[in-house]
Amino acid sequence: MTIMQTPNGFDLDNGGRRIVVDPVTRIEGHMRCEVNVDENNVIRNAVSTGTMWRGLEVILNGRDPRDAWAFVERICGVCTGCHALASVRAAENALNIQIPTNAHLIREIMAKTLQVHDHIVHFYHLHALDWVNPVNALKADPKATSELQQAISAHPMSSPGYFRDVQNRLKKFVESGELGIFKNGYWDNPAYKLSPEADLMGVAHYLEALDLQKEVVKIHTIFGGKNPHPNYMVGGVPCAINMEGELSAGAPVNMERLNFVRQRIAECIEFIDNVYVPDVLAIASFYKDWLYGGGLAATNVMDYGAYPKVNYDKSTDQLPGGVILDGNWDEIYPVDATDPEQIQEFVQHSWYQYPDEAKGLHPWEGVTEPSFVLGANFKGTKTNIQELDEAGKYSWIKAPRWRGHAVEVGPLPRYIIAYAKKVDYVTEQVNSSLGAFNQLAGTSLTARQALPSTIGRTLARALEAQYCAKMMMDDWHALIANIKAGDSATANVALWDPSSWPSEAKGVGLVAAPRGALGHWIKIKDGKIENYQCVVPTTWNGSPRDPAGNIGAFEASLMNTPMERPEEPVEILRTLHSFDPCLACSTHVMSEDGQEMAKVTVR
Amino acid sequence: MSRLTPAKKTMLWLQSAGCGGCTMSLLCAEDPPLLDALDDFGIDCLWHPTISEESGAEVVALLEAIAEGRQKLDILCFEGSVVRGPADTGGFHMLAGTGKPMLHWLRRLAPKARDVVAVGTCAAFGGVTSAGANPSDACGLQYDGNLPGGALGAEFRSLSGNPVINVAGCPTHPNWVVEALMMLAEDGIGPDDLDRLSRPRFYADHLVHHGCSRNEYYEYKASAHHLSELGCMMENLGCLGTQAHGDCNTRSWNGEGSCTSGGYPCINCTAPEFEEPGRVFTETPKIGGVPIGLPTDMPKAWFIALASLSRAATPERLRANATADRIVSPPSIKSTNRR
């Protein structure tokens, strides 16, 4: 047993019982988590591991930078498009290419479409069942469910008959075992706290969201040809705007198509306003005493900033960037992704090797050389690890740090920064939803108390979806206005030909990805990629320890959480899911595995 | 809803080294949507990593039951490529909770399945995961790029006698998967229904070129020079639509579009080794001004003859529009009383 204090303020105790959750389920990719619980079943040590590697950066070396987006986009089919966007931005940054206004607006709409889609799918299909108990929903009174629905929002699908129908469908699923989609949760665990009616409402919205999400992605199809993996290009967007013709060949964007996009945006706004945000608040109110999971969000958060009103003018970012340290919301440090002193990746506890592992490397100088070595005190065999040794190397995820600090990234950090910077829309959203929550729960929590928590992380994601849907509509109006003003350009091809490029160039592309701050760093030599590094949100959040001993956001968030039944890790899954982990991305695309087979062992 | 077929088929879905995009794509299946399609055709999904909640020991027990023949498995769907590294152990992807490589499970389960479906190009041929130096030694179920073999071997046949059914695409079109599942539910796929690369002919007997909105530009060799221009993308911008097998332009994506209608050249994502074209995706390699990759089934001499003829005959309207980002020259209006 070792008790030690980390530089970022956590007391780790690896005594007590060790619990292994492998894999962590309902996430994108392959993840393992080990915790130590004390005699009261409170988590006192946490070890999070990315367990796969695919080596995409190696695949990119030597390729044409104009093609890179098509490869990195295929890192992940869930956050599809955000790697492509980071990639074209990195290449444009390196080659000094500025994109036309229409291209900027179309990319903004596509990026926010992804945010809305991803947040909705995450909440309803990957996260809701950490809170909602579908088996309990069978006990609900459809009439009372209808009253509950009508009390919390103006959502039209709210009749008793509707909920009875949903309940019957659910009964069929559960009884026949068919699809098995709601089979085998920990449904009798007392960690589930909703009323049967709220559970039934949640299940109904799970099914509605499944239908909605396939409409949302059509926006990508209009501008990018398909989803997943819509098309991008260095210099703009490949879809031409043709507002004079009818549905003219090769010009997918015309008034009819744009109106189709507007309708989809309007549907998103309506669903988020009437269903998503009210659901999160209603669910949160049942869990008002469960304010665990804050971790680093209470102290250190970061984002690069996103959604500029005026492209290339960071001061117009509608979700501003920055770093907050030690929970001091009054001081926000600027982030410079090109500064070699600011963002560095460490590998002392990662299955990679550096010449000097005490030091971090800026992504432009990044090295991706795998080295699968286990710590001296691991238990089991190399191919069947029973317990990792976190004193040694223990993850395929590197450990990125900002000036040496471990930080959390994601919708919650973006919302903490925006709230601290007093962005009007965000302030209003946070205050009004907090008011509604306090009223439902009979509490009087402040933003500082409520936001840095698992529930706060889930709420911030819903609010960000709401904000993005609204901004998307603004972008749509701006696009129409720009086209009306006579500008139909969607691509800048002046520097398309590699002969127009400098022999050496480097750039960075930054994106507010659904899971947090995403950066791609590119170095180009003689027209080819010389080095390519992606530092993705789950790398920040899921990072292992660094040489100084700081723990990352996943590990920090689990600390001091009590578990009802350690052998049923509902609480661990709930908090880890609140980050929306994407291990396919963070391990630079080794096996997206996604298996939901939680092997839970208690030792 | 009453079932169209009373006979129940069982389906198991496994994911390995891919991006999960084919599942995301499938969730967007329309008319019918996925859950309705499974219900209508009596397909019982035993387990799917994204749709199912089932966890832990029960899934391992299910896999064991299938492997030992105690549980019938009609359709094994496999998404993502199979990683064989390091050193043919498959250890780069251990199926979580089992302590065994996915490669091991695939080889145990596939012979027990009535049919095996490789969902997406990664599973079919290796795909993007196998690009470049292929650090994880990734391959498809029955192909390693263009070479027959892959993880299961060229001789593999499932219980139905079919080879692995390659529903290739990156991602694959949701309705290709749904159509394949519907046909399998009715025992409707035999070896004759698959092309030489074991792709279902219902989509692979079409070319992406069919129904392309730029066909008139193609006919007159009125070509775009840059992305975002309206002309045909075959001659300069690397478009492989005249060679790529797929019905993307007649069976629209998400009900609304396709790559070429969205302004991007077809990169032939249903084909083995599409990820390694040996050139930039958006550049057509040529010798003496003639594209190296000619339209499928087109003799070179005829292509050259026709191309020069049609180039000479290109209407001014198409010549002007081909390199514009919007229609600058509309079609003239013909008198309706002189047909």
mmCIF file of C-alpha atoms in Angstrom, chain B:
data_model
loop_
_atom_site.group_PDB
_atom_site.id
_atom_site.type_symbol
_atom_site.label_atom_id
_atom_site.label_comp_id
_atom_site.label_asym_id
_atom_site.label_seq_id
_atom_site.Cartn_x
_atom_site.Cartn_y
_atom_site.Cartn_z
ATOM 1 C CA MET B 1 -45.962 -4.965 -36.545
ATOM 2 C CA SER B 2 -46.399 -8.428 -37.982
ATOM 3 C CA ARG B 3 -43.352 -10.131 -39.312
ATOM 4 C CA LEU B 4 -42.943 -10.660 -43.016
ATOM 5 C CA THR B 5 -41.238 -13.909 -42.240
ATOM 6 C CA PRO B 6 -41.863 -16.219 -39.328
ATOM 7 C CA ALA B 7 -38.446 -17.831 -39.474
ATOM 8 C CA LYS B 8 -36.040 -16.313 -37.027
ATOM 9 C CA LYS B 9 -32.468 -15.729 -38.022
ATOM 10 C CA THR B 10 -29.822 -14.878 -35.499
ATOM 11 C CA MET B 11 -27.180 -12.225 -36.006
ATOM 12 C CA LEU B 12 -24.011 -11.395 -34.103
ATOM 13 C CA TRP B 13 -22.031 -8.206 -34.745
ATOM 14 C CA LEU B 14 -18.369 -7.840 -33.881
ATOM 15 C CA GLN B 15 -16.172 -4.775 -34.250
ATOM 16 C CA SER B 16 -12.432 -4.686 -34.580
ATOM 17 C CA ALA B 17 -9.899 -2.319 -36.090
ATOM 18 C CA GLY B 18 -12.007 0.348 -37.758
ATOM 19 C CA CYS B 19 -13.589 3.621 -36.840
ATOM 20 C CA GLY B 20 -17.132 2.530 -35.976
ATOM 21 C CA GLY B 21 -18.380 4.563 -38.926
ATOM 22 C CA CYS B 22 -20.144 1.635 -40.578
ATOM 23 C CA THR B 23 -22.296 1.189 -37.490
ATOM 24 C CA MET B 24 -22.961 4.923 -37.357
ATOM 25 C CA SER B 25 -23.880 4.728 -41.018
ATOM 26 C CA LEU B 26 -26.179 1.768 -40.411
ATOM 27 C CA LEU B 27 -28.008 3.636 -37.655
ATOM 28 C CA CYS B 28 -29.001 6.097 -40.381
ATOM 29 C CA ALA B 29 -30.616 3.448 -42.571
ATOM 30 C CA GLU B 30 -33.900 4.668 -43.984
ATOM 31 C CA ASP B 31 -37.018 3.058 -45.325
ATOM 32 C CA PRO B 32 -36.840 0.845 -43.441
ATOM 33 C CA PRO B 33 -34.779 2.066 -40.531
ATOM 34 C CA LEU B 34 -32.541 -0.555 -38.945
ATOM 35 C CA LEU B 35 -34.697 -1.669 -36.031
ATOM 36 C CA ASP B 36 -37.780 -2.025 -38.234
ATOM 37 C CA ALA B 37 -35.807 -3.898 -40.867
ATOM 38 C CA LEU B 38 -34.556 -6.423 -38.319
ATOM 39 C CA ASP B 39 -38.043 -6.812 -36.949
ATOM 40 C CA ASP B 40 -39.725 -7.140 -40.335
ATOM 41 C CA PHE B 41 -37.341 -9.800 -41.526
ATOM 42 C CA GLY B 42 -37.206 -11.762 -38.304
ATOM 43 C CA ILE B 43 -33.570 -11.151 -37.520
ATOM 44 C CA ASP B 44 -32.767 -11.564 -33.861
ATOM 45 C CA CYS B 45 -29.700 -9.517 -32.995
ATOM 46 C CA LEU B 46 -27.922 -11.612 -30.400
ATOM 47 C CA TRP B 47 -25.466 -8.855 -29.661
ATOM 48 C CA HIS B 48 -24.167 -5.621 -31.154
ATOM 49 C CA PRO B 49 -21.580 -3.562 -29.284
ATOM 50 C CA THR B 50 -23.352 -0.243 -29.816
ATOM 51 C CA ILE B 51 -27.017 -1.213 -29.774
ATOM 52 C CA SER B 52 -26.885 -3.794 -27.018
ATOM 53 C CA GLU B 53 -26.598 -3.194 -23.340
ATOM 54 C CA GLU B 54 -25.542 -6.740 -22.691
ATOM 55 C CA SER B 55 -22.265 -7.009 -20.913
ATOM 56 C CA GLY B 56 -19.536 -9.092 -19.433
ATOM 57 C CA ALA B 57 -19.758 -12.757 -18.762
ATOM 58 C CA GLU B 58 -23.021 -13.196 -20.662
ATOM 59 C CA VAL B 59 -21.453 -12.132 -23.917
ATOM 60 C CA VAL B 60 -18.487 -14.391 -23.373
ATOM 61 C CA ALA B 61 -20.939 -17.215 -22.662
ATOM 62 C CA LEU B 62 -22.795 -16.376 -25.866
ATOM 63 C CA LEU B 63 -19.604 -16.501 -27.913
ATOM 64 C CA GLU B 64 -18.656 -19.827 -26.333
ATOM 65 C CA ALA B 65 -22.131 -21.226 -27.027
ATOM 66 C CA ILE B 66 -21.852 -20.268 -30.686
ATOM 67 C CA ALA B 67 -18.333 -21.611 -30.971
ATOM 68 C CA GLU B 68 -19.394 -24.917 -29.437
ATOM 69 C CA GLY B 69 -22.474 -25.172 -31.640
ATOM 70 C CA ARG B 70 -25.002 -24.805 -28.826
ATOM 71 C CA GLN B 71 -26.303 -21.489 -30.149
ATOM 72 C CA LYS B 72 -27.308 -21.226 -33.803
ATOM 73 C CA LEU B 73 -25.725 -18.330 -35.661
ATOM 74 C CA ASP B 74 -27.110 -17.403 -39.062
ATOM 75 C CA ILE B 75 -25.357 -14.139 -39.763
ATOM 76 C CA LEU B 76 -21.983 -13.055 -38.424
ATOM 77 C CA CYS B 77 -21.356 -9.397 -39.205
ATOM 78 C CA PHE B 78 -17.802 -8.173 -38.751
ATOM 79 C CA GLU B 79 -16.894 -4.477 -38.888
ATOM 80 C CA GLY B 80 -13.344 -3.123 -39.007
ATOM 81 C CA SER B 81 -10.244 -4.843 -40.248
ATOM 82 C CA VAL B 82 -8.678 -7.824 -38.566
ATOM 83 C CA VAL B 83 -5.307 -7.091 -36.994
ATOM 84 C CA ARG B 84 -2.821 -9.930 -37.188
ATOM 85 C CA GLY B 85 0.084 -8.197 -35.481
ATOM 86 C CA PRO B 86 2.260 -8.456 -33.629
ATOM 87 C CA ALA B 87 3.846 -11.480 -35.291
ATOM 88 C CA ASP B 88 0.600 -13.164 -36.376
ATOM 89 C CA THR B 89 -0.716 -13.347 -32.813
ATOM 90 C CA GLY B 90 -3.545 -10.854 -33.311
ATOM 91 C CA GLY B 91 -2.530 -9.501 -29.923
ATOM 92 C CA PHE B 92 -2.923 -5.873 -31.044
ATOM 93 C CA HIS B 93 -6.624 -6.415 -30.488
ATOM 94 C CA MET B 94 -7.518 -8.606 -27.557
ATOM 95 C CA LEU B 95 -11.296 -8.997 -27.349
ATOM 96 C CA ALA B 96 -11.914 -7.339 -24.049
ATOM 97 C CA GLY B 97 -13.025 -9.505 -21.192
ATOM 98 C CA THR B 98 -11.886 -12.693 -22.913
ATOM 99 C CA GLY B 99 -8.101 -12.454 -22.827
ATOM 100 C CA LYS B 100 -8.061 -13.761 -26.416
ATOM 101 C CA PRO B 101 -7.320 -11.934 -29.657
ATOM 102 C CA MET B 102 -10.240 -10.997 -31.903
ATOM 103 C CA LEU B 103 -8.446 -13.004 -34.592
ATOM 104 C CA HIS B 104 -8.928 -16.107 -32.462
ATOM 105 C CA TRP B 105 -12.640 -15.417 -31.977
ATOM 106 C CA LEU B 106 -13.184 -14.715 -35.649
ATOM 107 C CA ARG B 107 -11.556 -17.993 -36.650
ATOM 108 C CA ARG B 108 -13.631 -19.907 -34.120
ATOM 109 C CA LEU B 109 -16.975 -18.264 -34.860
ATOM 110 C CA ALA B 110 -16.910 -17.827 -38.639
ATOM 111 C CA PRO B 111 -17.125 -21.570 -39.464
ATOM 112 C CA LYS B 112 -20.206 -21.824 -37.229
ATOM 113 C CA ALA B 113 -22.097 -19.087 -39.034
ATOM 114 C CA ARG B 114 -24.482 -19.780 -41.867
ATOM 115 C CA ASP B 115 -23.169 -16.605 -43.519
ATOM 116 C CA VAL B 116 -20.369 -14.189 -42.724
ATOM 117 C CA VAL B 117 -20.715 -10.556 -43.727
ATOM 118 C CA ALA B 118 -17.714 -8.213 -43.860
ATOM 119 C CA VAL B 119 -19.241 -4.814 -43.188
ATOM 120 C CA GLY B 120 -17.211 -2.042 -44.778
ATOM 121 C CA THR B 121 -13.957 -1.966 -46.697
ATOM 122 C CA CYS B 122 -11.794 -2.490 -43.593
ATOM 123 C CA ALA B 123 -13.488 -5.809 -42.900
ATOM 124 C CA ALA B 124 -13.625 -6.749 -46.560
ATOM 125 C CA PHE B 125 -10.124 -5.862 -47.714
ATOM 126 C CA GLY B 126 -8.201 -4.170 -44.878
ATOM 127 C CA GLY B 127 -9.063 -0.583 -45.753
ATOM 128 C CA VAL B 128 -7.582 2.520 -44.194
ATOM 129 C CA THR B 129 -6.272 0.556 -41.207
ATOM 130 C CA SER B 130 -3.955 -1.322 -43.543
ATOM 131 C CA ALA B 131 -2.646 1.793 -45.294
ATOM 132 C CA GLY B 132 0.995 2.731 -45.590
ATOM 133 C CA ALA B 133 3.383 0.433 -43.796
ATOM 134 C CA ASN B 134 0.368 -1.228 -42.142
ATOM 135 C CA PRO B 135 1.846 -1.123 -38.647
ATOM 136 C CA SER B 136 -0.810 -3.387 -37.118
ATOM 137 C CA ASP B 137 -0.671 -5.937 -39.978
ATOM 138 C CA ALA B 138 -4.354 -5.397 -40.705
ATOM 139 C CA CYS B 139 -6.293 -7.272 -43.378
ATOM 140 C CA GLY B 140 -9.821 -8.162 -44.381
ATOM 141 C CA LEU B 141 -11.710 -11.301 -43.457
ATOM 142 C CA GLN B 142 -10.962 -13.051 -46.721
ATOM 143 C CA TYR B 143 -8.777 -10.590 -48.572
ATOM 144 C CA ASP B 144 -5.526 -8.848 -47.860
ATOM 145 C CA GLY B 145 -6.007 -5.896 -50.157
ATOM 146 C CA ASN B 146 -6.351 -7.396 -53.622
ATOM 147 C CA LEU B 147 -4.986 -10.772 -52.593
ATOM 148 C CA PRO B 148 -7.433 -13.502 -51.626
ATOM 149 C CA GLY B 149 -6.628 -14.929 -48.215
ATOM 150 C CA GLY B 150 -6.896 -12.496 -45.353
ATOM 151 C CA ALA B 151 -7.745 -13.651 -41.860
ATOM 152 C CA LEU B 152 -9.891 -16.647 -42.812
ATOM 153 C CA GLY B 153 -8.119 -17.819 -45.959
ATOM 154 C CA ALA B 154 -9.204 -17.951 -49.575
ATOM 155 C CA GLU B 155 -10.783 -21.387 -49.217
ATOM 156 C CA PHE B 156 -13.061 -20.431 -46.351
ATOM 157 C CA ARG B 157 -16.768 -21.027 -46.850
ATOM 158 C CA SER B 158 -19.457 -20.461 -44.268
ATOM 159 C CA LEU B 159 -22.112 -23.132 -43.632
ATOM 160 C CA SER B 160 -24.208 -21.833 -46.533
ATOM 161 C CA GLY B 161 -21.328 -22.472 -48.910
ATOM 162 C CA ASN B 162 -20.805 -18.760 -49.499
ATOM 163 C CA PRO B 163 -17.478 -17.018 -49.178
ATOM 164 C CA VAL B 164 -17.406 -13.991 -46.894
ATOM 165 C CA ILE B 165 -19.917 -11.496 -48.269
ATOM 166 C CA ASN B 166 -18.055 -8.218 -48.727
ATOM 167 C CA VAL B 167 -20.389 -5.258 -48.221
ATOM 168 C CA ALA B 168 -17.490 -2.914 -48.945
ATOM 169 C CA GLY B 169 -17.599 0.876 -48.707
ATOM 170 C CA CYS B 170 -15.912 3.475 -46.522
ATOM 171 C CA PRO B 171 -18.222 3.806 -44.775
ATOM 172 C CA THR B 172 -20.551 1.271 -46.311
ATOM 173 C CA HIS B 173 -23.969 2.502 -47.411
ATOM 174 C CA PRO B 174 -26.523 1.662 -44.723
ATOM 175 C CA ASN B 175 -29.014 0.284 -47.188
ATOM 176 C CA TRP B 176 -26.443 -2.049 -48.738
ATOM 177 C CA VAL B 177 -26.155 -3.655 -45.317
ATOM 178 C CA VAL B 178 -29.902 -3.677 -44.761
ATOM 179 C CA GLU B 179 -30.501 -5.147 -48.215
ATOM 180 C CA ALA B 180 -27.892 -7.846 -47.618
ATOM 181 C CA LEU B 181 -29.477 -8.711 -44.275
ATOM 182 C CA MET B 182 -32.942 -8.850 -45.835
ATOM 183 C CA MET B 183 -31.697 -11.180 -48.532
ATOM 184 C CA LEU B 184 -29.914 -13.383 -46.016
ATOM 185 C CA ALA B 185 -33.077 -13.542 -43.940
ATOM 186 C CA GLU B 186 -34.731 -15.052 -47.014
ATOM 187 C CA ASP B 187 -31.723 -17.270 -47.858
ATOM 188 C CA GLY B 188 -31.446 -15.124 -50.927
ATOM 189 C CA ILE B 189 -27.689 -14.835 -51.432
ATOM 190 C CA GLY B 190 -25.735 -17.542 -53.209
ATOM 191 C CA PRO B 191 -22.306 -17.455 -54.857
ATOM 192 C CA ASP B 192 -23.870 -16.221 -58.113
ATOM 193 C CA ASP B 193 -25.167 -13.149 -56.334
ATOM 194 C CA LEU B 194 -21.640 -12.008 -55.538
ATOM 195 C CA ASP B 195 -19.092 -10.407 -57.858
ATOM 196 C CA ARG B 196 -15.488 -11.535 -58.269
ATOM 197 C CA LEU B 197 -14.550 -9.707 -55.063
ATOM 198 C CA SER B 198 -17.534 -11.259 -53.232
ATOM 199 C CA ARG B 199 -19.427 -7.992 -53.122
ATOM 200 C CA PRO B 200 -23.214 -8.313 -53.463
ATOM 201 C CA ARG B 201 -24.074 -7.725 -57.092
ATOM 202 C CA PHE B 202 -27.198 -5.779 -56.162
ATOM 203 C CA TYR B 203 -24.954 -2.786 -55.665
ATOM 204 C CA ALA B 204 -21.621 -3.873 -57.127
ATOM 205 C CA ASP B 205 -23.031 -4.430 -60.633
ATOM 206 C CA HIS B 206 -23.505 -0.691 -60.845
ATOM 207 C CA LEU B 207 -20.869 1.954 -61.333
ATOM 208 C CA VAL B 208 -20.792 5.162 -59.322
ATOM 209 C CA HIS B 209 -20.868 6.883 -62.697
ATOM 210 C CA HIS B 210 -24.432 5.673 -63.248
ATOM 211 C CA GLY B 211 -26.722 8.553 -62.470
ATOM 212 C CA CYS B 212 -23.891 10.969 -61.729
ATOM 213 C CA SER B 213 -25.220 14.496 -61.962
ATOM 214 C CA ARG B 214 -22.159 15.462 -64.028
ATOM 215 C CA ASN B 215 -22.842 12.987 -66.842
ATOM 216 C CA GLU B 216 -23.357 15.602 -69.530
ATOM 217 C CA TYR B 217 -19.961 17.110 -68.750
ATOM 218 C CA TYR B 218 -18.454 13.638 -68.955
ATOM 219 C CA GLU B 219 -20.027 12.967 -72.341
ATOM 220 C CA TYR B 220 -18.442 16.062 -73.837
ATOM 221 C CA LYS B 221 -15.198 15.894 -71.867
ATOM 222 C CA ALA B 222 -16.014 19.231 -70.317
ATOM 223 C CA SER B 223 -13.818 18.884 -67.274
ATOM 224 C CA ALA B 224 -13.333 20.726 -64.035
ATOM 225 C CA HIS B 225 -9.796 21.827 -63.217
ATOM 226 C CA HIS B 226 -10.343 22.545 -59.552
ATOM 227 C CA LEU B 227 -12.595 21.255 -56.808
ATOM 228 C CA SER B 228 -15.805 23.281 -56.470
ATOM 229 C CA GLU B 229 -16.124 23.582 -60.257
ATOM 230 C CA LEU B 230 -19.063 22.035 -62.035
ATOM 231 C CA GLY B 231 -17.421 19.956 -64.746
ATOM 232 C CA CYS B 232 -16.600 16.263 -64.890
ATOM 233 C CA MET B 233 -13.920 15.296 -62.367
ATOM 234 C CA MET B 234 -12.647 12.219 -64.207
ATOM 235 C CA GLU B 235 -10.097 13.863 -66.475
ATOM 236 C CA ASN B 236 -8.246 16.075 -63.989
ATOM 237 C CA LEU B 237 -9.482 15.612 -60.453
ATOM 238 C CA GLY B 238 -8.941 11.918 -59.940
ATOM 239 C CA CYS B 239 -12.591 10.858 -59.965
ATOM 240 C CA LEU B 240 -12.917 7.089 -60.191
ATOM 241 C CA GLY B 241 -16.693 7.049 -60.600
ATOM 242 C CA THR B 242 -16.423 5.425 -64.036
ATOM 243 C CA GLN B 243 -14.489 2.547 -62.497
ATOM 244 C CA ALA B 244 -15.887 2.299 -58.994
ATOM 245 C CA HIS B 245 -18.497 -0.323 -58.247
ATOM 246 C CA GLY B 246 -21.434 1.080 -56.325
ATOM 247 C CA ASP B 247 -24.841 2.613 -56.852
ATOM 248 C CA CYS B 248 -24.132 5.780 -54.835
ATOM 249 C CA ASN B 249 -25.635 8.029 -57.480
ATOM 250 C CA THR B 250 -28.810 6.053 -57.909
ATOM 251 C CA ARG B 251 -29.243 5.061 -54.249
ATOM 252 C CA SER B 252 -28.555 8.323 -52.540
ATOM 253 C CA TRP B 253 -26.704 8.709 -49.287
ATOM 254 C CA ASN B 254 -28.803 9.636 -46.269
ATOM 255 C CA GLY B 255 -31.599 10.111 -48.780
ATOM 256 C CA GLU B 256 -29.969 13.302 -49.996
ATOM 257 C CA GLY B 257 -26.703 13.060 -51.894
ATOM 258 C CA SER B 258 -23.466 11.423 -52.918
ATOM 259 C CA CYS B 259 -19.780 12.323 -52.993
ATOM 260 C CA THR B 260 -19.844 13.479 -56.609
ATOM 261 C CA SER B 261 -23.064 15.414 -56.192
ATOM 262 C CA GLY B 262 -21.397 17.047 -53.184
ATOM 263 C CA GLY B 263 -18.535 18.136 -55.421
ATOM 264 C CA TYR B 264 -15.907 15.593 -54.464
ATOM 265 C CA PRO B 265 -14.379 12.985 -56.770
ATOM 266 C CA CYS B 266 -15.188 9.345 -56.137
ATOM 267 C CA ILE B 267 -12.206 7.685 -54.429
ATOM 268 C CA ASN B 268 -13.482 4.165 -55.165
ATOM 269 C CA CYS B 269 -13.957 3.291 -51.518
ATOM 270 C CA THR B 270 -15.672 -0.020 -52.305
ATOM 271 C CA ALA B 271 -12.468 -1.396 -53.843
ATOM 272 C CA PRO B 272 -9.513 -3.192 -52.311
ATOM 273 C CA GLU B 273 -6.534 -0.896 -51.696
ATOM 274 C CA PHE B 274 -8.498 2.255 -52.477
ATOM 275 C CA GLU B 275 -6.510 3.803 -49.637
ATOM 276 C CA GLU B 276 -3.295 3.490 -51.644
ATOM 277 C CA PRO B 277 -3.997 5.001 -55.057
ATOM 278 C CA GLY B 278 -0.299 5.785 -55.491
ATOM 279 C CA ARG B 279 -1.210 9.394 -56.109
ATOM 280 C CA VAL B 280 -3.223 12.216 -54.617
ATOM 281 C CA PHE B 281 -6.934 11.401 -54.467
ATOM 282 C CA THR B 282 -7.722 14.581 -56.392
ATOM 283 C CA GLU B 283 -5.303 14.258 -59.316
ATOM 284 C CA THR B 284 -5.726 12.140 -62.439
ATOM 285 C CA PRO B 285 -2.430 10.644 -63.562
ATOM 286 C CA LYS B 286 -2.007 10.784 -67.314
ATOM 287 C CA ILE B 287 0.348 9.628 -69.996
ATOM 288 C CA GLY B 288 0.445 11.850 -73.040
ATOM 289 C CA GLY B 289 -2.626 13.675 -71.812
ATOM 290 C CA VAL B 290 -4.670 10.460 -71.571
ATOM 291 C CA PRO B 291 -5.789 9.315 -68.130
ATOM 292 C CA ILE B 292 -4.140 6.081 -67.092
ATOM 293 C CA GLY B 293 -7.305 4.820 -65.458
ATOM 294 C CA LEU B 294 -9.911 4.536 -68.185
ATOM 295 C CA PRO B 295 -13.626 3.982 -67.700
ATOM 296 C CA THR B 296 -14.426 0.345 -67.004
ATOM 297 C CA ASP B 297 -14.824 -1.836 -70.132
ATOM 298 C CA MET B 298 -13.687 1.020 -72.391
ATOM 299 C CA PRO B 299 -10.924 0.124 -74.877
ATOM 300 C CA LYS B 300 -8.180 2.719 -74.825
ATOM 301 C CA ALA B 301 -8.262 3.461 -78.552
ATOM 302 C CA TRP B 302 -11.990 4.059 -78.436
ATOM 303 C CA PHE B 303 -11.647 6.266 -75.391
ATOM 304 C CA ILE B 304 -9.058 8.410 -77.145
ATOM 305 C CA ALA B 305 -11.114 8.566 -80.328
ATOM 306 C CA LEU B 306 -14.341 9.359 -78.550
ATOM 307 C CA ALA B 307 -12.743 11.816 -76.202
ATOM 308 C CA SER B 308 -11.173 13.824 -78.995
ATOM 309 C CA LEU B 309 -14.401 13.707 -80.967
ATOM 310 C CA SER B 310 -16.538 14.791 -78.039
ATOM 311 C CA ARG B 311 -14.031 17.421 -77.046
ATOM 312 C CA ALA B 312 -14.338 18.851 -80.528
ATOM 313 C CA ALA B 313 -18.094 18.772 -80.175
ATOM 314 C CA THR B 314 -18.296 20.228 -76.652
ATOM 315 C CA PRO B 315 -21.068 22.792 -76.604
ATOM 316 C CA GLU B 316 -19.816 26.193 -75.544
ATOM 317 C CA ARG B 317 -22.271 26.129 -72.641
ATOM 318 C CA LEU B 318 -20.619 23.075 -71.091
ATOM 319 C CA ARG B 319 -17.127 24.363 -71.761
ATOM 320 C CA ALA B 320 -17.998 27.542 -69.862
ATOM 321 C CA ASN B 321 -19.833 25.886 -67.001
ATOM 322 C CA ALA B 322 -17.285 23.129 -66.475
ATOM 323 C CA THR B 323 -14.721 25.460 -64.948
ATOM 324 C CA ALA B 324 -17.205 27.724 -63.188
ATOM 325 C CA ASP B 325 -18.615 27.199 -59.701
ATOM 326 C CA ARG B 326 -22.100 28.042 -60.879
ATOM 327 C CA ILE B 327 -24.070 27.889 -64.118
ATOM 328 C CA VAL B 328 -22.745 30.775 -66.180
ATOM 329 C CA SER B 329 -24.319 29.589 -69.408
ATOM 330 C CA PRO B 330 -27.790 28.092 -69.142
ATOM 331 C CA PRO B 331 -29.153 25.643 -71.726
ATOM 332 C CA SER B 332 -30.971 27.405 -74.519
ATOM 333 C CA ILE B 333 -34.697 26.900 -74.771
ATOM 334 C CA LYS B 334 -35.790 24.965 -77.797
ATOM 335 C CA SER B 335 -38.969 25.655 -79.616
ATOM 336 C CA THR B 336 -41.558 23.078 -78.620
ATOM 337 C CA ASN B 337 -43.141 22.853 -82.107
ATOM 338 C CA ARG B 338 -39.965 21.624 -83.784
ATOM 339 C CA ARG B 339 -39.228 18.302 -82.160
#
